[in-house]
CSV table of C-alpha atoms in Angstrom, one decimal:
chain,number,residue,atom,x,y,z
A,1,UNK,CA,14.4,26.6,21.6
A,2,UNK,CA,11.0,27.3,20.0
A,3,UNK,CA,10.6,27.5,16.2
A,4,UNK,CA,8.3,29.9,14.4
A,5,UNK,CA,5.2,28.2,13.0
A,6,UNK,CA,3.5,29.1,9.8
A,7,UNK,CA,0.1,30.7,10.2
A,8,UNK,CA,-2.9,29.5,8.2
A,9,UNK,CA,-6.3,30.9,7.5
A,10,UNK,CA,-9.6,29.0,7.6
A,11,UNK,CA,-9.5,29.3,3.7
A,12,UNK,CA,-6.1,27.5,3.7
A,13,UNK,CA,-7.6,24.6,5.7
A,14,UNK,CA,-10.5,24.5,3.4
A,15,UNK,CA,-8.5,24.3,0.2
A,16,UNK,CA,-5.9,21.9,1.6
A,17,UNK,CA,-8.7,19.5,2.6
A,18,UNK,CA,-9.7,19.5,-1.1
A,19,UNK,CA,-6.2,18.6,-2.0
A,20,UNK,CA,-6.1,15.8,0.6
A,21,UNK,CA,-9.4,14.4,-0.8
A,22,UNK,CA,-7.7,14.2,-4.3
A,23,UNK,CA,-4.7,12.4,-2.8
A,24,UNK,CA,-6.9,9.9,-0.9
A,25,UNK,CA,-8.9,9.2,-4.1
A,26,UNK,CA,-5.8,8.1,-6.0
A,27,UNK,CA,-3.9,6.6,-3.1
A,28,UNK,CA,-2.8,3.0,-3.8
A,29,UNK,CA,-2.8,3.5,-7.6
A,30,UNK,CA,0.4,5.5,-8.1
A,31,UNK,CA,3.0,2.8,-8.0
A,32,UNK,CA,6.2,3.8,-6.1
A,33,UNK,CA,5.3,7.5,-6.4
A,34,UNK,CA,3.2,9.1,-3.6
A,35,UNK,CA,-0.4,10.0,-4.4
A,36,UNK,CA,-0.4,13.8,-4.3
A,37,UNK,CA,-3.4,16.2,-4.5
A,38,UNK,CA,-3.1,19.7,-5.7
A,39,UNK,CA,-5.5,22.7,-5.8
A,40,UNK,CA,-4.8,26.1,-7.4
A,41,UNK,CA,-6.7,29.1,-6.0
A,42,UNK,CA,-7.0,32.7,-7.2
A,43,UNK,CA,-9.3,35.4,-5.8
A,44,UNK,CA,-10.7,32.8,-3.3
A,45,UNK,CA,-11.8,30.6,-6.2
A,46,UNK,CA,-10.5,27.2,-7.3
A,47,UNK,CA,-9.2,27.6,-10.9
A,48,UNK,CA,-7.5,24.2,-11.3
A,49,UNK,CA,-6.7,21.0,-9.5
A,50,UNK,CA,-4.7,17.8,-10.1
A,51,UNK,CA,-3.8,14.5,-8.7
A,52,UNK,CA,-0.9,12.1,-9.4
A,53,UNK,CA,-1.5,10.0,-12.5
A,54,UNK,CA,-2.0,6.2,-12.4
A,55,UNK,CA,1.4,4.5,-12.0
A,56,UNK,CA,2.8,7.7,-10.7
A,57,UNK,CA,2.9,10.1,-13.6
A,58,UNK,CA,2.2,12.9,-14.4
A,59,UNK,CA,2.7,14.6,-11.0
A,60,UNK,CA,-0.3,16.4,-9.5
A,61,UNK,CA,1.3,19.9,-9.9
A,62,UNK,CA,2.0,19.2,-13.5
A,63,UNK,CA,-1.7,18.2,-14.1
A,64,UNK,CA,-3.0,21.3,-12.3
A,65,UNK,CA,-0.7,23.9,-13.9
A,66,UNK,CA,-0.8,22.6,-17.5
A,67,UNK,CA,-4.6,23.1,-17.6
A,68,UNK,CA,-4.3,26.8,-16.8
A,69,UNK,CA,-3.3,29.8,-18.8
A,70,UNK,CA,-0.2,31.6,-17.5
A,71,UNK,CA,-2.1,34.9,-17.0
A,72,UNK,CA,-4.5,33.0,-14.7
A,73,UNK,CA,-1.8,31.4,-12.6
A,74,UNK,CA,0.0,34.7,-11.9
A,75,UNK,CA,-0.6,35.7,-8.3
A,76,UNK,CA,-2.4,32.5,-7.4
A,77,UNK,CA,-1.9,30.1,-4.4
A,78,UNK,CA,-1.2,26.5,-4.9
A,79,UNK,CA,-2.0,23.9,-2.2
A,80,UNK,CA,-0.1,20.6,-2.4
A,81,UNK,CA,-0.3,17.6,0.0
A,82,UNK,CA,3.4,16.9,-0.3
A,83,UNK,CA,6.5,19.0,-0.8
A,84,UNK,CA,6.9,19.6,-4.6
A,85,UNK,CA,9.8,17.7,-6.1
A,86,UNK,CA,13.0,19.7,-6.7
A,87,UNK,CA,15.0,17.0,-8.6
A,88,UNK,CA,15.2,15.9,-12.2
A,89,UNK,CA,13.9,12.4,-12.6
A,90,UNK,CA,11.9,11.0,-15.5
A,91,UNK,CA,10.2,14.4,-15.5
A,92,UNK,CA,11.4,18.0,-14.7
A,93,UNK,CA,11.0,19.3,-11.1
A,94,UNK,CA,7.6,20.5,-10.2
A,95,UNK,CA,9.3,23.5,-8.5
A,96,UNK,CA,10.5,24.6,-11.9
A,97,UNK,CA,6.9,24.6,-13.2
A,98,UNK,CA,5.7,26.6,-10.1
A,99,UNK,CA,8.4,29.2,-10.5
A,100,UNK,CA,7.7,29.7,-14.2
A,101,UNK,CA,4.0,30.0,-13.5
A,102,UNK,CA,4.5,33.1,-11.4
A,103,UNK,CA,2.5,31.7,-8.6
A,104,UNK,CA,2.6,34.0,-5.5
A,105,UNK,CA,2.1,31.5,-2.7
A,106,UNK,CA,2.8,27.8,-2.1
A,107,UNK,CA,1.4,25.8,0.8
A,108,UNK,CA,2.3,22.1,1.2
A,109,UNK,CA,1.3,19.8,4.0
A,110,UNK,CA,4.2,17.3,4.5
A,111,UNK,CA,7.9,17.0,3.6
A,112,UNK,CA,9.0,14.4,1.1
A,113,UNK,CA,11.3,11.7,2.5
A,114,UNK,CA,13.1,11.3,-0.9
A,115,UNK,CA,16.6,12.6,-0.1
A,116,UNK,CA,16.7,14.2,-3.6
A,117,UNK,CA,13.9,16.6,-2.5
A,118,UNK,CA,13.6,16.4,1.3
A,119,UNK,CA,13.4,19.9,2.8
A,120,UNK,CA,14.7,21.6,-0.4
A,121,UNK,CA,11.5,23.0,-1.9
A,122,UNK,CA,11.0,25.5,1.0
A,123,UNK,CA,14.4,27.1,0.6
A,124,UNK,CA,14.3,27.0,-3.2
A,125,UNK,CA,10.8,28.6,-3.6
A,126,UNK,CA,11.5,31.3,-1.0
A,127,UNK,CA,14.7,32.2,-2.8
A,128,UNK,CA,12.5,32.9,-5.8
A,129,UNK,CA,10.4,35.4,-3.7
A,130,UNK,CA,7.5,33.0,-3.5
A,131,UNK,CA,5.6,32.9,-0.2
A,132,UNK,CA,6.1,29.3,1.0
A,133,UNK,CA,4.4,27.6,4.0
A,134,UNK,CA,4.4,24.0,5.2
A,135,UNK,CA,2.9,21.7,7.8
A,136,UNK,CA,-0.8,22.4,7.2
A,137,UNK,CA,-2.9,19.4,8.2
A,138,UNK,CA,0.3,17.3,8.5
A,139,UNK,CA,-1.1,14.7,10.8
A,140,UNK,CA,-3.9,14.1,8.3
A,141,UNK,CA,-1.6,13.7,5.3
A,142,UNK,CA,0.8,11.5,7.3
A,143,UNK,CA,-1.7,8.7,7.1
A,144,UNK,CA,-1.9,8.9,3.3
A,145,UNK,CA,1.8,8.4,2.9
A,146,UNK,CA,2.5,5.5,5.3
A,147,UNK,CA,3.0,3.1,2.4
A,148,UNK,CA,5.3,5.6,0.6
A,149,UNK,CA,7.4,6.3,3.7
A,150,UNK,CA,7.9,2.6,4.3
A,151,UNK,CA,9.2,1.7,0.9
A,152,UNK,CA,11.2,4.9,0.5
A,153,UNK,CA,13.0,4.5,3.8
A,154,UNK,CA,13.4,0.7,3.9
A,155,UNK,CA,13.4,-0.4,0.3
A,156,UNK,CA,10.5,-2.8,0.9
A,157,UNK,CA,6.8,-2.6,0.2
A,158,UNK,CA,4.3,-1.7,2.9
A,159,UNK,CA,3.2,-5.2,4.1
A,160,UNK,CA,-0.2,-5.9,5.5
A,161,UNK,CA,-1.0,-9.4,6.8
A,162,UNK,CA,-4.4,-10.9,7.5
A,163,UNK,CA,-5.8,-14.0,8.9
A,164,UNK,CA,-9.4,-15.3,9.3
A,165,UNK,CA,-10.3,-17.3,12.4
A,166,UNK,CA,-13.3,-18.5,14.4
A,167,UNK,CA,-14.4,-17.0,17.7
A,168,UNK,CA,-12.4,-19.7,19.5
A,169,UNK,CA,-9.3,-18.8,17.4
A,170,UNK,CA,-9.1,-21.7,15.0
A,171,UNK,CA,-8.0,-21.1,11.4
A,172,UNK,CA,-9.0,-24.3,9.7
A,173,UNK,CA,-12.3,-26.0,9.3
A,174,UNK,CA,-14.1,-28.8,7.5
A,175,UNK,CA,-16.3,-26.1,6.1
A,176,UNK,CA,-15.0,-24.0,3.2
A,177,UNK,CA,-15.4,-20.7,4.9
A,178,UNK,CA,-14.8,-19.6,8.5
A,179,UNK,CA,-16.1,-16.0,8.2
A,180,UNK,CA,-19.3,-14.8,6.6
A,181,UNK,CA,-19.9,-13.3,3.2
A,182,UNK,CA,-19.6,-9.7,4.5
A,183,UNK,CA,-16.1,-10.4,5.8
A,184,UNK,CA,-15.1,-12.0,2.5
A,185,UNK,CA,-16.3,-8.9,0.6
A,186,UNK,CA,-14.1,-6.7,2.8
A,187,UNK,CA,-11.2,-9.1,2.1
A,188,UNK,CA,-11.7,-8.6,-1.6
A,189,UNK,CA,-11.6,-4.9,-1.1
A,190,UNK,CA,-8.1,-5.4,0.3
A,191,UNK,CA,-7.2,-7.2,-2.9
A,192,UNK,CA,-8.4,-4.2,-4.8
A,193,UNK,CA,-6.5,-1.7,-2.7
A,194,UNK,CA,-3.1,-3.3,-2.6
A,195,UNK,CA,-0.6,-3.7,-5.5
A,196,UNK,CA,0.1,-7.4,-4.9
A,197,UNK,CA,-1.2,-10.4,-2.9
A,198,UNK,CA,1.2,-12.9,-1.4
A,199,UNK,CA,0.5,-16.5,-0.3
A,200,UNK,CA,2.5,-19.7,0.3
A,201,UNK,CA,2.1,-22.5,-2.2
A,202,UNK,CA,0.6,-24.5,0.6
A,203,UNK,CA,-2.2,-22.0,0.9
A,204,UNK,CA,-2.6,-21.7,-2.9
A,205,UNK,CA,-2.8,-25.5,-3.3
A,206,UNK,CA,-5.3,-25.9,-0.4
A,207,UNK,CA,-7.6,-23.1,-1.2
A,208,UNK,CA,-7.5,-23.3,-5.1
A,209,UNK,CA,-8.1,-19.6,-5.1
A,210,UNK,CA,-7.5,-17.4,-8.1
A,211,UNK,CA,-6.3,-14.6,-5.8
A,212,UNK,CA,-8.3,-11.9,-7.5
A,213,UNK,CA,-10.7,-9.1,-6.6
A,214,UNK,CA,-14.2,-10.5,-7.2
A,215,UNK,CA,-16.3,-7.4,-6.5
A,216,UNK,CA,-18.4,-6.3,-9.4
A,217,UNK,CA,-16.7,-3.4,-11.3
A,218,UNK,CA,-13.3,-3.8,-9.6
A,219,UNK,CA,-12.2,-7.1,-11.3
A,220,UNK,CA,-9.7,-5.3,-13.5
A,221,UNK,CA,-7.9,-4.0,-10.4
A,222,UNK,CA,-6.9,-7.4,-9.1
A,223,UNK,CA,-3.5,-7.5,-7.6
A,224,UNK,CA,-0.2,-9.0,-8.9
A,225,UNK,CA,0.0,-12.6,-7.5
A,226,UNK,CA,3.1,-13.6,-5.5
A,227,UNK,CA,3.7,-17.1,-4.2
A,228,UNK,CA,6.3,-18.3,-1.7
A,229,UNK,CA,7.2,-21.8,-2.9
A,230,UNK,CA,10.7,-22.9,-1.8
A,231,UNK,CA,10.6,-26.3,-3.4
A,232,UNK,CA,8.1,-25.5,-6.3
A,233,UNK,CA,5.3,-27.6,-4.8
A,234,UNK,CA,2.6,-25.6,-6.6
A,235,UNK,CA,0.3,-28.2,-8.2
A,236,UNK,CA,0.0,-28.2,-12.0
A,237,UNK,CA,-3.8,-27.9,-11.8
A,238,UNK,CA,-3.7,-24.8,-9.6
A,239,UNK,CA,-5.8,-21.9,-11.0
A,240,UNK,CA,-2.9,-19.5,-10.6
A,241,UNK,CA,-1.0,-21.7,-13.1
A,242,UNK,CA,-3.8,-22.1,-15.6
A,243,UNK,CA,-6.1,-19.1,-15.6
A,244,UNK,CA,-6.0,-16.1,-17.8
A,245,UNK,CA,-4.0,-14.1,-15.3
A,246,UNK,CA,-1.2,-16.6,-15.0
A,247,UNK,CA,1.3,-14.1,-16.6
A,248,UNK,CA,0.5,-11.8,-13.7
A,249,UNK,CA,2.1,-14.3,-11.3
A,250,UNK,CA,5.5,-14.5,-9.7
A,251,UNK,CA,6.8,-17.5,-7.8
A,252,UNK,CA,9.8,-17.1,-5.4
A,253,UNK,CA,11.7,-20.4,-5.0
A,254,UNK,CA,15.0,-22.1,-4.2
A,255,UNK,CA,14.5,-25.2,-6.4
A,256,UNK,CA,16.8,-26.8,-8.9
A,257,UNK,CA,14.0,-28.9,-10.4
A,258,UNK,CA,14.6,-28.0,-14.1
A,259,UNK,CA,11.6,-29.9,-15.3
A,260,UNK,CA,9.2,-28.0,-13.0
A,261,UNK,CA,10.9,-24.7,-13.7
A,262,UNK,CA,10.6,-25.2,-17.5
A,263,UNK,CA,7.0,-26.3,-17.2
A,264,UNK,CA,6.1,-23.2,-15.2
A,265,UNK,CA,8.0,-20.9,-17.6
A,266,UNK,CA,6.1,-22.5,-20.5
A,267,UNK,CA,2.8,-21.4,-18.8
A,268,UNK,CA,4.0,-17.8,-18.7
A,269,UNK,CA,4.8,-17.8,-14.9
A,270,UNK,CA,7.6,-15.6,-13.8
A,271,UNK,CA,10.2,-17.3,-11.5
A,272,UNK,CA,12.5,-15.6,-9.0
A,273,UNK,CA,15.3,-17.6,-7.4
A,274,UNK,CA,16.0,-16.5,-3.8
A,275,UNK,CA,18.6,-17.7,-1.3
A,276,UNK,CA,17.7,-19.5,1.9
A,277,UNK,CA,18.1,-17.9,5.3
A,278,UNK,CA,19.9,-19.4,8.3
A,279,UNK,CA,16.8,-21.4,9.2
A,280,UNK,CA,16.5,-23.1,5.7
A,281,UNK,CA,13.6,-20.9,4.7
A,282,UNK,CA,13.4,-18.5,1.8
A,283,UNK,CA,15.0,-15.3,2.8
A,284,UNK,CA,11.9,-13.1,3.1
A,285,UNK,CA,13.8,-9.9,3.4
A,286,UNK,CA,15.3,-10.6,-0.1
A,287,UNK,CA,11.9,-11.6,-1.4
A,288,UNK,CA,10.4,-8.3,-0.4
A,289,UNK,CA,13.4,-6.3,-1.6
A,290,UNK,CA,12.9,-8.0,-5.1
A,291,UNK,CA,9.2,-7.1,-4.9
A,292,UNK,CA,10.1,-3.5,-4.2
A,293,UNK,CA,12.6,-3.4,-7.1
A,294,UNK,CA,9.9,-4.4,-9.6
A,295,UNK,CA,7.8,-1.4,-8.5
A,296,UNK,CA,5.4,-2.8,-5.9
A,297,UNK,CA,4.7,-0.4,-3.1
A,298,UNK,CA,2.2,-2.5,-1.0
A,299,UNK,CA,1.4,-6.2,-0.4
A,300,UNK,CA,-1.5,-7.9,1.3
A,301,UNK,CA,-0.4,-11.3,2.7
A,302,UNK,CA,-3.1,-13.9,2.9
A,303,UNK,CA,-0.8,-16.6,4.4
A,304,UNK,CA,-1.5,-19.2,7.0
A,305,UNK,CA,-0.1,-19.5,10.5
A,306,UNK,CA,3.4,-20.6,9.4
A,307,UNK,CA,4.0,-17.8,6.9
A,308,UNK,CA,2.6,-15.2,9.3
A,309,UNK,CA,4.9,-16.4,12.1
A,310,UNK,CA,7.9,-16.2,9.7
A,311,UNK,CA,6.9,-12.7,8.7
A,312,UNK,CA,6.6,-11.7,12.3
A,313,UNK,CA,9.9,-13.3,13.2
A,314,UNK,CA,11.6,-11.2,10.5
A,315,UNK,CA,9.8,-8.1,11.7
A,316,UNK,CA,8.3,-7.5,8.2
A,317,UNK,CA,4.6,-6.8,8.9
A,318,UNK,CA,3.5,-3.2,9.1
A,319,UNK,CA,-0.1,-3.9,9.9
A,320,UNK,CA,-2.1,-7.0,10.8
A,321,UNK,CA,-5.8,-7.6,10.4
A,322,UNK,CA,-7.7,-10.4,12.2
A,323,UNK,CA,-11.0,-11.3,10.6
A,324,UNK,CA,-12.8,-13.1,13.4
A,325,UNK,CA,-16.1,-15.0,13.1
A,326,UNK,CA,-18.8,-14.8,15.7
A,327,UNK,CA,-19.1,-18.6,15.7
A,328,UNK,CA,-17.0,-21.3,17.5
A,329,UNK,CA,-15.7,-24.1,15.4
A,330,UNK,CA,-14.9,-26.5,18.4
A,331,UNK,CA,-14.2,-30.0,17.1
A,332,UNK,CA,-14.7,-29.3,13.4
A,333,UNK,CA,-11.8,-26.8,13.5
A,334,UNK,CA,-8.0,-26.9,14.0
A,335,UNK,CA,-4.9,-24.8,14.0
A,336,UNK,CA,-5.3,-22.7,17.1
A,337,UNK,CA,-3.5,-19.3,16.9
A,338,UNK,CA,-3.5,-18.2,20.5
A,339,UNK,CA,0.3,-18.2,20.6
A,340,UNK,CA,0.4,-16.2,17.4
A,341,UNK,CA,-2.1,-13.6,18.7
A,342,UNK,CA,0.0,-13.3,21.9
A,343,UNK,CA,3.0,-12.4,19.7
A,344,UNK,CA,0.9,-9.9,17.7
A,345,UNK,CA,-0.4,-8.2,20.8
A,346,UNK,CA,3.2,-7.9,22.1
A,347,UNK,CA,4.6,-6.6,18.8
A,348,UNK,CA,1.9,-4.0,17.9
A,349,UNK,CA,1.4,-1.0,20.2
A,350,UNK,CA,-2.2,-0.2,19.1
A,351,UNK,CA,-5.3,-2.0,17.9
A,352,UNK,CA,-8.7,-1.0,16.8
A,353,UNK,CA,-12.0,-2.6,15.8
A,354,UNK,CA,-12.9,-1.6,12.3
A,355,UNK,CA,-16.4,-0.2,12.2
A,356,UNK,CA,-18.1,-2.1,9.5
A,357,UNK,CA,-21.4,-3.9,9.2
A,358,UNK,CA,-20.4,-7.6,9.2
A,359,UNK,CA,-23.5,-9.2,10.7
A,360,UNK,CA,-21.6,-10.6,13.7
A,361,UNK,CA,-18.1,-10.9,12.4
A,362,UNK,CA,-15.4,-8.4,13.5
A,363,UNK,CA,-12.2,-7.1,12.0
A,364,UNK,CA,-9.4,-6.0,14.4
A,365,UNK,CA,-6.5,-3.9,13.1
A,366,UNK,CA,-3.2,-4.1,14.8
A,367,UNK,CA,-0.7,-1.4,14.0
């Protein structure tokens, strides 16, 4: 049985692309709320636009409509990248604002997955005699909301894991760095883009990294720091325990060591006790559920081989990035990951080389 499809003009595509650009620009900075772009058009001219606020509020429709006079909004068309909300949350429904504004036509790209709103806006708006269409550039907006769909459906953040290795697939070296400076800058962009960064205490102790974004101008967008540390083996001299961002750090553990617990708390570190799984490891599904509950929508995991294997075993990774050097380490390297890469190739259906200028290094995305 075929279904009737909404018809769109070339102008509709043009204005929805503007809304999509607004959503992309704010994507990753709206907490658990989706990043939505909105454009209001009258007489073939943009009269207002909006995007979701940082941390998720105000909503894009609210921003766009509040900056217009009611007389200007009457008879206009509003383009929104996601179905306008119909439910009362911390703010009134965006559909209420649309109806009150006397807007003539609403076009949105993709349905919300939030059960409080899903597929309700279309019926509601049409019942108010507003011309309502959906599905415009849906495949394009779907990519924007992969993080949002993941945590909304599964109550866990969107999890991206990455590893750096040599050309001969070794992950450890006597040298400090395996990949070159260009790869490392891309790695820091990841830290800028995701809400939180997660490592094991073993990695934190070995690398002595501050787990921050160190690209000039983006330092203030460094992610929340998360550490998997079953027995609280994080060393007292670790930068994550002593630097100015220590209060932006959470350690997930299963320790009864009151002395270490009290010491870490005295430094301002947040501690989360998590039960063990059947293999005697921290229950990673519970870890990520707790992470989701504090409002984190996306996590970049910079773990070593062991943590990555555990994540794969629990089917928790949504995307994997391999940063591969163009140089062989041979005898100065160790920790071959051929077995790990075999598992990754089996688990992920698609892969692509990221087109960047890395002076010989390469980045491969598995998804």
